[in-house]
Short mmCIF file of C-alpha atoms and ligand atoms in Angstrom, two decimals:
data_model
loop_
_atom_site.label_atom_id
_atom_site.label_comp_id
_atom_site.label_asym_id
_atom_site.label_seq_id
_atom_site.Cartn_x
_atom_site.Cartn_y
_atom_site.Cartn_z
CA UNK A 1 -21.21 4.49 -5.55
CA UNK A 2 -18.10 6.54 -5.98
CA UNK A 3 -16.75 4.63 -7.86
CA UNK A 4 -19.50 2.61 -10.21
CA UNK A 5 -17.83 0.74 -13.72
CA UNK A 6 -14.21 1.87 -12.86
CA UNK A 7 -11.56 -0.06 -13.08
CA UNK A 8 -9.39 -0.44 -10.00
CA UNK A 9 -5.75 -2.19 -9.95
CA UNK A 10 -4.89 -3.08 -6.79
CA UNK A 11 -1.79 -4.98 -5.25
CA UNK A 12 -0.99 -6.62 -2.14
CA UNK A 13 -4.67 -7.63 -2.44
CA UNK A 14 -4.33 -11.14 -0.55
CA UNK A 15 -4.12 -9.66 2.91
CA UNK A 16 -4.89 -6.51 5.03
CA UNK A 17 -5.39 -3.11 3.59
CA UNK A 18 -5.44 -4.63 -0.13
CA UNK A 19 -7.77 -6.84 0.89
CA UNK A 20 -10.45 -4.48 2.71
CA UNK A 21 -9.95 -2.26 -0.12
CA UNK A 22 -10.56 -5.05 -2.56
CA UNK A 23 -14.04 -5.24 -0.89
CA UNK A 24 -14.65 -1.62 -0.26
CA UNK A 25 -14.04 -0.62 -3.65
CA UNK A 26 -16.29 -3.41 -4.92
CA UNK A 27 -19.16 -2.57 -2.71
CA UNK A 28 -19.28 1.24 -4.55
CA UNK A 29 -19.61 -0.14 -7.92
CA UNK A 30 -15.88 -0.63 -9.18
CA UNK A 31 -14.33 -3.60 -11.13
CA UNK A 32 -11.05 -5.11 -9.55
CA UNK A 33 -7.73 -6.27 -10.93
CA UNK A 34 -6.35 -7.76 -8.41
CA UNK A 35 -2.29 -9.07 -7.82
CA UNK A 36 -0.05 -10.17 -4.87
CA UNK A 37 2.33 -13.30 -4.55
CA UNK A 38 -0.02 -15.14 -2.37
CA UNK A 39 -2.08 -17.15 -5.24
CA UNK A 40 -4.33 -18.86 -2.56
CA UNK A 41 -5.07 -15.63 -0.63
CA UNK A 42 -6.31 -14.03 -3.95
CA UNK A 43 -8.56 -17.53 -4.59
CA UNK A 44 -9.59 -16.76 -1.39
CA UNK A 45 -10.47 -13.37 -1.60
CA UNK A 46 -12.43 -13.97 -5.00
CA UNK A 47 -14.91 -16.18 -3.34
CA UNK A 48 -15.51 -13.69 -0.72
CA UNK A 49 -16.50 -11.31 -3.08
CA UNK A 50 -19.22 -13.22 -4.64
CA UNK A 51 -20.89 -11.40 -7.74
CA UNK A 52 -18.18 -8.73 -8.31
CA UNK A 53 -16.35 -8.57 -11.44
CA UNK A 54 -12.64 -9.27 -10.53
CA UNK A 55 -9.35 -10.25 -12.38
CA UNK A 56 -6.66 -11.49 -10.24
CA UNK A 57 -3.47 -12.34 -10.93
CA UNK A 58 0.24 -13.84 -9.21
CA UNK A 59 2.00 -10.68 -9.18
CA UNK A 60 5.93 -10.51 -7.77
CA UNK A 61 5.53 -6.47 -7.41
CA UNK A 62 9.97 -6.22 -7.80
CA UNK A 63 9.41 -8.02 -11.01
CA UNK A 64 9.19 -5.60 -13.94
CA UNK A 65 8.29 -8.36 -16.19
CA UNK A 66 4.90 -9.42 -13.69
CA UNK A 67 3.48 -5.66 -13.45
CA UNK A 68 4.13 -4.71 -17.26
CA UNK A 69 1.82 -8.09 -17.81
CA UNK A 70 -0.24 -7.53 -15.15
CA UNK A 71 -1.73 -3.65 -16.37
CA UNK A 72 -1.66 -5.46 -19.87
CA UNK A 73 -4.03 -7.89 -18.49
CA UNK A 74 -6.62 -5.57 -16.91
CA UNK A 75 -6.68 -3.74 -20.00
CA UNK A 76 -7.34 -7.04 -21.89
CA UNK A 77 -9.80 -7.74 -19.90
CA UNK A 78 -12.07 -4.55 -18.94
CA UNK A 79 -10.16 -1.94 -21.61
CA UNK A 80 -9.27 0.69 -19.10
CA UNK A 81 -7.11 1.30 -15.94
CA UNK A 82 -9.27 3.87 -13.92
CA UNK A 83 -7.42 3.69 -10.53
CA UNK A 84 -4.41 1.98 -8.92
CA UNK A 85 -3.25 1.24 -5.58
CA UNK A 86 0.24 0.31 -5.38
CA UNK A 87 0.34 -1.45 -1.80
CA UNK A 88 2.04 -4.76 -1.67
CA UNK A 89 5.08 -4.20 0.89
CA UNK A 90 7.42 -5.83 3.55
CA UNK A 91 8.46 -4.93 6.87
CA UNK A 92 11.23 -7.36 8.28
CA UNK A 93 11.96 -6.20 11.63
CA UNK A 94 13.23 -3.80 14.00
CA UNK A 95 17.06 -3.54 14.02
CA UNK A 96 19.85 -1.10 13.99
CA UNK A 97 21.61 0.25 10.74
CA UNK A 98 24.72 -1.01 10.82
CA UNK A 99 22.83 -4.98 11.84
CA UNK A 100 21.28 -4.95 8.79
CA UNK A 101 22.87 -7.24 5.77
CA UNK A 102 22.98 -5.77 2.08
CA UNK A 103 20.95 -8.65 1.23
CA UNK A 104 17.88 -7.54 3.56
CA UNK A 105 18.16 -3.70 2.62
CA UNK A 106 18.29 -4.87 -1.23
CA UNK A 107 15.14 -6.77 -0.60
CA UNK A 108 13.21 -4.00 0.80
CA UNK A 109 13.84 -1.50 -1.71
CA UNK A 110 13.02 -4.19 -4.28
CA UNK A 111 9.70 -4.73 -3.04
CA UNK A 112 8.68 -1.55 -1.83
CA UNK A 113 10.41 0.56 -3.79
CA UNK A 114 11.24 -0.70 -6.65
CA UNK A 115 7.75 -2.21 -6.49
CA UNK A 116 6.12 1.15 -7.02
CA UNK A 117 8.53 2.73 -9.55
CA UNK A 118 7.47 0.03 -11.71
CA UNK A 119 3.74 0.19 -11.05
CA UNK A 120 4.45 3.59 -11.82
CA UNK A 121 6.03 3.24 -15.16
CA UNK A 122 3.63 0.75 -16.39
CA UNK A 123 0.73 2.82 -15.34
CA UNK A 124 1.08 6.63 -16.32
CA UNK A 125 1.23 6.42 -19.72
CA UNK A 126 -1.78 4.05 -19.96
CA UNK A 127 -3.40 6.63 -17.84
CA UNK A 128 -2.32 9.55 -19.56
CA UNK A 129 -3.58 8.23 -22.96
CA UNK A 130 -6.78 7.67 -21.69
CA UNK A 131 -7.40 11.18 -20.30
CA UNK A 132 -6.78 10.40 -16.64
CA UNK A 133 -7.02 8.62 -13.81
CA UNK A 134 -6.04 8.55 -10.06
CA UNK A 135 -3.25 6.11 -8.19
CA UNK A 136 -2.61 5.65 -4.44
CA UNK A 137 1.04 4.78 -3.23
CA UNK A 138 1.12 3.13 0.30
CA UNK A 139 4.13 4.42 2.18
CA UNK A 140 3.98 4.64 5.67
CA UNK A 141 4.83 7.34 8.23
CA UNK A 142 8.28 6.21 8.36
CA UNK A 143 8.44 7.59 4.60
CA UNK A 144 7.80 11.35 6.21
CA UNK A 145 9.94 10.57 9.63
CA UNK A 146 13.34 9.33 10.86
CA UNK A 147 11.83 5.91 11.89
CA UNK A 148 14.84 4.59 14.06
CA UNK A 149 15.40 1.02 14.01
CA UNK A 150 13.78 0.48 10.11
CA UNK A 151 16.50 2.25 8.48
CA UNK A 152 16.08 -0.13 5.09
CA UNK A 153 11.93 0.12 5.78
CA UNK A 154 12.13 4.11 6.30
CA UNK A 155 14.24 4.20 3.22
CA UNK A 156 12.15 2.39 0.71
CA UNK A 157 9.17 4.19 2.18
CA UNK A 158 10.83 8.08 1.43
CA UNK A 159 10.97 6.55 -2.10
CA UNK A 160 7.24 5.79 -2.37
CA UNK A 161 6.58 9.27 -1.17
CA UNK A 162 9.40 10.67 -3.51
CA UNK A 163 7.97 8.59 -6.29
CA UNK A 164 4.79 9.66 -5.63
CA UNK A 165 6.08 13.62 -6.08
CA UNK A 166 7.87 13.00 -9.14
CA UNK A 167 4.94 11.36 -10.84
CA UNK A 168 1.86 13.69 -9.59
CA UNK A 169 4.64 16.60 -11.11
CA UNK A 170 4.78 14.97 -14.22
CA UNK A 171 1.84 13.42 -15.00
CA UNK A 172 -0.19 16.14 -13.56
CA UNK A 173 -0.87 18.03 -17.01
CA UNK A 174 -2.53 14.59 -18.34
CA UNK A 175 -5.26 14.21 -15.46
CA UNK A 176 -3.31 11.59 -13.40
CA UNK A 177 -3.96 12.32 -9.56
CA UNK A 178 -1.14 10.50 -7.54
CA UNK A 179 -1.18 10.82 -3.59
CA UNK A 180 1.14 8.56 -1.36
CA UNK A 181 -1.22 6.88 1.90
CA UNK A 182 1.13 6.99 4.83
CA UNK A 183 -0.54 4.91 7.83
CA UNK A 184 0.98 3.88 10.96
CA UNK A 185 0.46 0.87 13.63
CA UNK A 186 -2.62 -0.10 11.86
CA UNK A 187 -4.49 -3.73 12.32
CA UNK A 188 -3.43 -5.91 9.79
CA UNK A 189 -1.34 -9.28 9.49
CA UNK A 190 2.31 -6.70 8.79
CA UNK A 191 1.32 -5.15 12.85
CA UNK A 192 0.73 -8.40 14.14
CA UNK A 193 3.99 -9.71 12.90
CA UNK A 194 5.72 -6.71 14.13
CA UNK A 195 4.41 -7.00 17.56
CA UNK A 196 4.52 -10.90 17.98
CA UNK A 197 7.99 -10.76 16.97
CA UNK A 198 8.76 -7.64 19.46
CA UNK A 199 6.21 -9.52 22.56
CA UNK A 200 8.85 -12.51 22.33
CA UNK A 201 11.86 -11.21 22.58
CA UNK A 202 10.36 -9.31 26.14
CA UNK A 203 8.05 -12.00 27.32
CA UNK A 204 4.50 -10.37 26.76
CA UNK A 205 1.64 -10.80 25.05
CA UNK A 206 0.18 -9.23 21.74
CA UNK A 207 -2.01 -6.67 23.30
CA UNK A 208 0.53 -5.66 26.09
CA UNK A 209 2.95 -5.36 23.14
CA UNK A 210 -0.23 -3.08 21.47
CA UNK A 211 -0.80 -1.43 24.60
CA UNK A 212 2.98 0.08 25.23
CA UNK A 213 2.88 1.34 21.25
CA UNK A 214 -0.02 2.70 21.91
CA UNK A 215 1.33 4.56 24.71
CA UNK A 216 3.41 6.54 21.99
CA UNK A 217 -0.05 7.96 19.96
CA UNK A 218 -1.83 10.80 20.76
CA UNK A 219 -4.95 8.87 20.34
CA UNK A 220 -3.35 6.23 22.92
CA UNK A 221 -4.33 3.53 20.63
CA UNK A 222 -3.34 1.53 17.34
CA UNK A 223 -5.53 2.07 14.45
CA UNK A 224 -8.32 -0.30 12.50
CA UNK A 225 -7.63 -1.03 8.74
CA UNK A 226 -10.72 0.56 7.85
CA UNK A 227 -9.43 3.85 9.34
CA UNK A 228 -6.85 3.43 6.87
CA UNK A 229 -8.70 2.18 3.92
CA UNK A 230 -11.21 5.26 4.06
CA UNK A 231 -8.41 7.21 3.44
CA UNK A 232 -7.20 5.31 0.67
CA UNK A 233 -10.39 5.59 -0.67
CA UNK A 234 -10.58 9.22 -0.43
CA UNK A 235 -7.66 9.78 -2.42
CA UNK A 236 -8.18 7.40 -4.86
CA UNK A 237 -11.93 9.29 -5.13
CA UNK A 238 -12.59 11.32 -8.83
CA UNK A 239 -14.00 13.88 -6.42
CA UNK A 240 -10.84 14.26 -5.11
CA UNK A 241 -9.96 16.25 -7.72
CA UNK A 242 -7.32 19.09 -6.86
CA UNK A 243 -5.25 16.89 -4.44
CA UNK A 244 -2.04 15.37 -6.25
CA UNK A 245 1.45 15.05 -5.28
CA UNK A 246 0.02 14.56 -1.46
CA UNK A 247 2.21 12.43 1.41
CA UNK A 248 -1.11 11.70 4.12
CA UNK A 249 -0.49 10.28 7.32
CA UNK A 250 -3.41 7.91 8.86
CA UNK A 251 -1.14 8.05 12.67
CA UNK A 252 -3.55 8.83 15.43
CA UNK A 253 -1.40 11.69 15.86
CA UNK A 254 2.00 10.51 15.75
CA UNK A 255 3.58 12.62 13.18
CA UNK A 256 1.78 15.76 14.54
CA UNK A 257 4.36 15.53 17.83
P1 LIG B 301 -0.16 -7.32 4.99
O1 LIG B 301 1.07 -8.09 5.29
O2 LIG B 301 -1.44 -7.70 5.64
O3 LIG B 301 -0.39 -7.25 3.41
C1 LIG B 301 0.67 -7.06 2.50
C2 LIG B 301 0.36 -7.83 1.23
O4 LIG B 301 1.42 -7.56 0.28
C3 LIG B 301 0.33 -9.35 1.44
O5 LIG B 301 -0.83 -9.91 0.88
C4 LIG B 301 1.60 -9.84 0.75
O6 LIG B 301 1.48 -11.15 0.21
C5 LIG B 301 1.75 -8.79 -0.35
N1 LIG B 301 3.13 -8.75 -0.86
C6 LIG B 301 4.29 -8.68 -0.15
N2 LIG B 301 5.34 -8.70 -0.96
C7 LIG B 301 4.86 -8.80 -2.23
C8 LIG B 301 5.46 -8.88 -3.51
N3 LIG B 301 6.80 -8.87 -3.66
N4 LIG B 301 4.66 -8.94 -4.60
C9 LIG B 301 3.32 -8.98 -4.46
N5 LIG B 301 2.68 -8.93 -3.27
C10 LIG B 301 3.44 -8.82 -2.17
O7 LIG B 301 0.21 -5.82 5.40
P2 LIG B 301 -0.58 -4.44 5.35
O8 LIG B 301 -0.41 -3.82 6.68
O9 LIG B 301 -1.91 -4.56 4.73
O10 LIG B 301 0.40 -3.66 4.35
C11 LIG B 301 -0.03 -2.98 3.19
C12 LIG B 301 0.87 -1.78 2.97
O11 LIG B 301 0.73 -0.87 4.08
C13 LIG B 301 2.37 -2.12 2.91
O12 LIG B 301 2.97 -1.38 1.86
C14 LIG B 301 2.89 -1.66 4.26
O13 LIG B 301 4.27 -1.33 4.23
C15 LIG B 301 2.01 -0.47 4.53
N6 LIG B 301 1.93 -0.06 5.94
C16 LIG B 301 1.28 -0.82 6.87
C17 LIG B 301 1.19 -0.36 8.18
C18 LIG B 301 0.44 -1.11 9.25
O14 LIG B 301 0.47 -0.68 10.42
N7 LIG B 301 -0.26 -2.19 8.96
C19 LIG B 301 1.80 0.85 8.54
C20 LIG B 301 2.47 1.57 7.56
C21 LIG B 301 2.51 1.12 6.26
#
């Protein structure tokens, strides 16, 4: 029970890693404020976890005025802000630089980056005037690599990870941990999107599509969310105590070549 009576903040919560984590975190003891845009996946997900003791709310994360409400909310309602995971994000699709519009490259750094720098803002100090506490950014791999093809994706992830620097420098000096997660070609609905989209346009199925990424991973295979979501827990972990300011990929290899 890592982490018994904490509080835990977690976004992106209706679907995939947020959501596994939701439950992970739950089943070692923690209490859960929980936020993404999809109201009916959070309804969903608070059913699923039965007894625990959750707040959720509708969270736009590029909205400053959602996230300052939402951390005032969980401290409302359980009076301390313990751990966050910042991990609500988009991925669009593949394309080159120069076909992508302003409009789509302004909406990913909105979501995932500005996303974070305003969980970020809202967070620290709330954190720091309590003592301490620990938060996880999800980036990605393509926030530590070139990432062809995802130039407006690669970019808002080298902000989480740049955010994530910034802060853990900082915020260090007041207790506050903060590590970016950086997984790649993991299980969830974002992979599935990516691949259905990818199988169309060359005629093939989801695994094939699985299979020929797969091809590219030293471990010559895609990963399981809870390969990821151990990680996340890890660094989120109190007895994680000297790690801060950390970018860690969760890649089957991939970065490593
Ligand atoms: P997912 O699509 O299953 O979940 C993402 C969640 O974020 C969804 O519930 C969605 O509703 C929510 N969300 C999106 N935009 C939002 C917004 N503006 N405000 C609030 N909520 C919003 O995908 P996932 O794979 O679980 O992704 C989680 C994180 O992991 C993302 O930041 C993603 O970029 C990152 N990531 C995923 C992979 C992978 O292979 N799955 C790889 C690298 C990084």
């Amino acid at each position: 029970m890592r982490f018994d009576e904490k509080t835990v903040l977690i976004s992106g919560a209706a679907s995939g890693f947020g959501r596994l984590a939701a439950m992970r975190f739950a089943g070692e003891g923690a209490k859960l404020s929980l936020c993404d845009r999809d109201g009916d996946g959070l309804a969903a997900l608070t059913q699923e976890l039965g007894g625990a003791e959750v707040l959720t709310q509708v969270v736009d994360v590029s909205s400053a005025v959602d996230q300052e409400a939402h951390v005032a909310a969980t401290l409302d309602r359980f009076g301390a802000l313990d751990i966050a995971v910042n991990n609500a994000g988009i991925f669009t699709e593949m394309k080159r630089l120069p076909d992508t519009t302003l409009d789509e490259y302004e909406e990913m750094m909105a979501v995932n980056g500005r996303g974070v720098f305003l969980a970020l803002k809202y967070q620290l100090p709330v954190m720091a005037a309590a003592g301490g506490g620990s938060i996880v950014n999800t980036a990605s791999v393509a926030g530590i690599t070139g990432a062809g093809y995802c130039a407006a994706y690669a970019a808002s992830k080298h902000a989480v990870v740049g955010l994530t620097k910034a802060a853990a420098d900082e915020y260090a000096r007041f207790g506050v941990r903060v590590n970016a997660l950086c997984p790649a070609f993991a299980r969830t609905a974002m992979l599935y999107g990516f691949t259905d989209k990818m199988g169309a346009q060359k005629g093939e199925g989801r695994e094939d599509t699985l299979d020929r990424i797969s091809g590219r991973i030293p471990m010559g295979r895609v990963g399981e969310a809870d390969e990821v979501v151990n990680v996340m827990l890890m660094l989120a972990d109190p007895g994680n105590s000297f790690m801060t300011g950390q970018a860690i990929a969760v890649d089957g290899g991939l970065t490593a070549i």
